[in-house]
Short mmCIF file of C-alpha atoms in Angstrom, two decimals:
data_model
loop_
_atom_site.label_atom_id
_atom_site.label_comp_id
_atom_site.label_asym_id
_atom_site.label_seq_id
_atom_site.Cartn_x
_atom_site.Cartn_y
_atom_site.Cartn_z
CA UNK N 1379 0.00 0.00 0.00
CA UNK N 1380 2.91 2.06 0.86
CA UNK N 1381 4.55 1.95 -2.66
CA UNK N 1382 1.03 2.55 -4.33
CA UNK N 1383 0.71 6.03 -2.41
CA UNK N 1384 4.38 6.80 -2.73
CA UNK N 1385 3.66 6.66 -6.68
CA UNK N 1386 0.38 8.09 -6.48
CA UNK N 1387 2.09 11.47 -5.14
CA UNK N 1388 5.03 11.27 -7.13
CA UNK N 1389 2.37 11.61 -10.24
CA UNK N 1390 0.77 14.13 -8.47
CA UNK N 1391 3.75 16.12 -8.33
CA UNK N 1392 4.54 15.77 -12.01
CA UNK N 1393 1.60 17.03 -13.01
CA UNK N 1394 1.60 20.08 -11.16
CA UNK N 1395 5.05 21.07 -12.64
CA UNK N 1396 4.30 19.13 -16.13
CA UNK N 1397 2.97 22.20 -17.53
CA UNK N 1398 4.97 24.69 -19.27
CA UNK N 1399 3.96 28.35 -20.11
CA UNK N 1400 2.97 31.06 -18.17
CA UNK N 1401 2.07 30.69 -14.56
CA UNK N 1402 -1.30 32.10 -14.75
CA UNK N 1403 -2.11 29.79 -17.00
CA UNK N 1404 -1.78 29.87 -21.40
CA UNK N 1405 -5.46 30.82 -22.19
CA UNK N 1406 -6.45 34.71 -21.23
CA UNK N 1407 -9.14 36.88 -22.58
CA UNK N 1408 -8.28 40.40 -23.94
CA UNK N 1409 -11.14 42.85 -22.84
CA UNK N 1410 -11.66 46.67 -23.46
CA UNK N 1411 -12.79 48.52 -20.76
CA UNK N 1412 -13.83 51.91 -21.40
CA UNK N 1413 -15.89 54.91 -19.95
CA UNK N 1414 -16.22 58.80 -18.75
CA UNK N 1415 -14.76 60.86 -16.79
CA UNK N 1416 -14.96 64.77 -16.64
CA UNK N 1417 -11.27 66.71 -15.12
CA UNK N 1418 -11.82 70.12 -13.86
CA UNK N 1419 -8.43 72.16 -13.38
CA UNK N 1420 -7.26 74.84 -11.11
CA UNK N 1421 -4.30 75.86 -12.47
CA UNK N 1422 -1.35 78.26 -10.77
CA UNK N 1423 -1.85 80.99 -13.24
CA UNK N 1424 0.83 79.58 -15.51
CA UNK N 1425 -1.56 78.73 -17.91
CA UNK N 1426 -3.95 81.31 -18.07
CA UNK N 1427 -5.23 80.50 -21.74
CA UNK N 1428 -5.62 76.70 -21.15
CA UNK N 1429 -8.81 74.93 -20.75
CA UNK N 1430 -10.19 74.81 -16.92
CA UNK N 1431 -12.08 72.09 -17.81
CA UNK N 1432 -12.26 68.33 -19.91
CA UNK N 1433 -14.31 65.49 -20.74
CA UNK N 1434 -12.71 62.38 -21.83
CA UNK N 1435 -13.95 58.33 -22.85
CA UNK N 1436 -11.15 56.13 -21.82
CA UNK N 1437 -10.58 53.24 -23.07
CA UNK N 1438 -8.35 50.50 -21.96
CA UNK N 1439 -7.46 46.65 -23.25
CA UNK N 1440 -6.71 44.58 -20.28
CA UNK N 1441 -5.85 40.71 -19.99
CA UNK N 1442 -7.97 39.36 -17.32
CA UNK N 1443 -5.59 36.77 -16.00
CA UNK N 1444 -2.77 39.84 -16.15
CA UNK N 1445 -0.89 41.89 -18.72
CA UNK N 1446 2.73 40.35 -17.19
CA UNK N 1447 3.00 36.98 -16.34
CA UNK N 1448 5.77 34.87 -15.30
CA UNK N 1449 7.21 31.79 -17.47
CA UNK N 1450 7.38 28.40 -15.62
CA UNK N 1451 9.53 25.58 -17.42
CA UNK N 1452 9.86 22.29 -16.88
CA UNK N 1453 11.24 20.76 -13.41
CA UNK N 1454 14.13 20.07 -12.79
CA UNK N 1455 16.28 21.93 -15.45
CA UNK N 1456 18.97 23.89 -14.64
CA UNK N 1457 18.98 27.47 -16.38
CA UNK N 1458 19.94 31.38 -16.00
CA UNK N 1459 18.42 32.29 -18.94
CA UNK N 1460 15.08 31.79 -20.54
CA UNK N 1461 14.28 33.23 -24.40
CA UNK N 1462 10.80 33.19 -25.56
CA UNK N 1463 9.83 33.85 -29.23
CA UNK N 1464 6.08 34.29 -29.91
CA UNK N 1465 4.74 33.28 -33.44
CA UNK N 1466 1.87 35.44 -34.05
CA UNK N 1467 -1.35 34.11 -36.46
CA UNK N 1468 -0.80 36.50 -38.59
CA UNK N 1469 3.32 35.28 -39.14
CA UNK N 1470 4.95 38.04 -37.01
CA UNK N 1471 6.78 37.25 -33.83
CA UNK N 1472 8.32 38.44 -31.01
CA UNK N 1473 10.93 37.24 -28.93
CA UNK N 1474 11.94 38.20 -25.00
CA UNK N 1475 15.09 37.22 -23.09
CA UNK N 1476 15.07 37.48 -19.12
CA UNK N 1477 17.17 36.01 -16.36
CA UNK N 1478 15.53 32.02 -14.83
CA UNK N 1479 15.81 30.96 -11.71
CA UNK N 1480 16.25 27.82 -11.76
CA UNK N 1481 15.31 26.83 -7.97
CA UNK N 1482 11.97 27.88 -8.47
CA UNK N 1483 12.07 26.75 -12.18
CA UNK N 1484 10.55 30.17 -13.09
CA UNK N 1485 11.79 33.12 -14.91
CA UNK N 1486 12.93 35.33 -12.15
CA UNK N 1487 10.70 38.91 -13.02
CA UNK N 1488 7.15 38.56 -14.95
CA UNK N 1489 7.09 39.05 -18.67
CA UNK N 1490 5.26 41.74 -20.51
CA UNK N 1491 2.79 40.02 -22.29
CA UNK N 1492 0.05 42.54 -23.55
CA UNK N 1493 1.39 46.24 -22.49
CA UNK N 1494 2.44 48.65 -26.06
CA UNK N 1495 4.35 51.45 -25.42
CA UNK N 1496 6.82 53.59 -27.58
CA UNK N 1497 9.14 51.54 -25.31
CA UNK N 1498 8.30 48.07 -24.83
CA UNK N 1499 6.27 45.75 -26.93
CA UNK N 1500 4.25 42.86 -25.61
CA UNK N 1501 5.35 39.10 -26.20
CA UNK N 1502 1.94 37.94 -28.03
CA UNK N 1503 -0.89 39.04 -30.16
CA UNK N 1504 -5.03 38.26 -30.31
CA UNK N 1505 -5.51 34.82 -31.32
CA UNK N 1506 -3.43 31.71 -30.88
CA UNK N 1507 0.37 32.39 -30.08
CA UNK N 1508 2.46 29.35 -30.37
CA UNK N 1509 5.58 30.43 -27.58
CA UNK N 1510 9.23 28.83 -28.61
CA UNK N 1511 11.22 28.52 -25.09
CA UNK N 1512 14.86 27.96 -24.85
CA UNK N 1513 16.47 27.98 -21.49
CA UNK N 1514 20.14 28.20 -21.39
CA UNK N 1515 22.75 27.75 -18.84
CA UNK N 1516 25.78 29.34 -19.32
CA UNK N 1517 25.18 29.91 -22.70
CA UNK N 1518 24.24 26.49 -23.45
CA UNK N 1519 20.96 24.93 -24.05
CA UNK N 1520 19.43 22.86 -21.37
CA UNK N 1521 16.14 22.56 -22.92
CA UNK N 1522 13.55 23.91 -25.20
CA UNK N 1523 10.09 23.02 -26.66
CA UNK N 1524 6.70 25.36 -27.56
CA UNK N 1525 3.19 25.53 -25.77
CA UNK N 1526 0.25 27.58 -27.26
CA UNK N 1527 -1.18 30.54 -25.78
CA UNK N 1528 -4.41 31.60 -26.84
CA UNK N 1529 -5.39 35.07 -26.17
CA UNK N 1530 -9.74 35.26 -26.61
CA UNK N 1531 -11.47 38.22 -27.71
CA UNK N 1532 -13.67 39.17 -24.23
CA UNK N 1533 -15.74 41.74 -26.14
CA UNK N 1534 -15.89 45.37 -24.35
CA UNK N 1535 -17.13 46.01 -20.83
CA UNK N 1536 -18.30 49.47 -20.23
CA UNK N 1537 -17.85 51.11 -16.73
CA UNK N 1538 -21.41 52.09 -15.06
CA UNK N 1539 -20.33 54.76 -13.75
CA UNK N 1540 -18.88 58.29 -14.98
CA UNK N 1541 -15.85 59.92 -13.11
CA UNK N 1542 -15.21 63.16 -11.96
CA UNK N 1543 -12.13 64.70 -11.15
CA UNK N 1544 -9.99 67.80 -9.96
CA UNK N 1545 -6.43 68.49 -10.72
CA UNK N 1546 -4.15 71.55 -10.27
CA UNK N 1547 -2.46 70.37 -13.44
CA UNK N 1548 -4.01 72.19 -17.10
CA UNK N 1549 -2.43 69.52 -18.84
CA UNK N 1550 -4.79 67.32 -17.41
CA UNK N 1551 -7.96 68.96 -18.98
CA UNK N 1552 -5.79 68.84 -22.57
CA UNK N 1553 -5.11 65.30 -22.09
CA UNK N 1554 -6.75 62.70 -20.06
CA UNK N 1555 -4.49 59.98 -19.93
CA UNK N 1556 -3.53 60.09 -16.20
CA UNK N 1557 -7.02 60.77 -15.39
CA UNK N 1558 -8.48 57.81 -17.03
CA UNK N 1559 -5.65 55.46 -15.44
CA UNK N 1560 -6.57 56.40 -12.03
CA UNK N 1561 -10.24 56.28 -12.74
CA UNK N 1562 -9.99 52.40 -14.21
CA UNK N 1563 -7.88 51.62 -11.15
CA UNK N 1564 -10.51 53.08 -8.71
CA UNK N 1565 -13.22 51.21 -11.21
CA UNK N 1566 -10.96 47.49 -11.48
CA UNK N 1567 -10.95 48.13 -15.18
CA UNK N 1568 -14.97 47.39 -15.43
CA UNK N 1569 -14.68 44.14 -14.04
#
């Protein structure tokens, strides 16, 4: 009975670390989140000809499961390094090289996964993503393979209720974009 149980857990701990991808799991759903908010500005007098007041729709796509995630590879492999390469539906791809711990057999910071910026560019696209991993140690390969992540269109969700706001800042009346953060972060994006 003894040896049954012993190899009853030892499945049960392969399958927990079987899986490779991304630790919040390889399916998400990309949602837009949008509403209104209203800024009015008191301004120093530094801006005497700018607007005192501005009404904005934001509009925001989240991934529900997380816009950063962290990889997990398989257990037991030893590894500093961990490059992913996305291969997009539509033929791009994208590829993203961060340190791996290999005690916890995890890269060792989350990956941007969904975030666009003029400075940083997420890992996958809408659709199905199939994700190349190579972990290295020392500049050799220790292992490598591919998993699919899917990311699923979640429609839009639309915030019931409109913001308002104050700021001493005029900019803020001329552009909403720091408004309309805080205002999905007081909100949880819709959700």
């Amino acid at each position: 009975m003894k040896s049954v149980f012993s190899v009853f857990i030892f499945l049960l701990g392969l399958s927990a670390h079987a899986e490779v991808g991304f630790k919040n799991g390889n399916q998400k759903t990309a949602v837009l989140a949008q509403g209104r908010i209203v800024v009015h500005c008191f301004g120093n007098g530094s801006n005497p000809g700018g607007p005192s007041y501005g009404s904005f729709v934001c509009r925001e796509e989240i991934l529900t499961a997380g816009e950063y995630d962290f990889f997990v590879g398989p257990a037991g492999v030893k590894g500093d390094s961990v490059t992913l390469t996305a291969l997009h539906q539509d033929g791009s791809q994208r590829t993203k090289t961060v340190d791996y711990d290999s005690a916890k057999g995890q890269s060792k910071k989350s990956i941007n996964l969904w975030i666009a910026t003029l400075l940083q560019r997420p890992l996958l696209d809408p659709g199905t993503n199939t994700v190349r991993y190579k972990i290295t140690s020392n500049g050799k390969v220790t292992a490598s393979g591919e998993f699919i992540a899917e990311i699923k269109d979640g429609g839009t969700k639309n915030c019931s209720r409109n913001g308002s706001y104050t700021s001493n800042m005029p900019s803020d009346c001329q552009n909403g974009t720091s408004m309309c953060r805080r205002y999905f972060n007081e909100n949880n994006y819709c959700l």
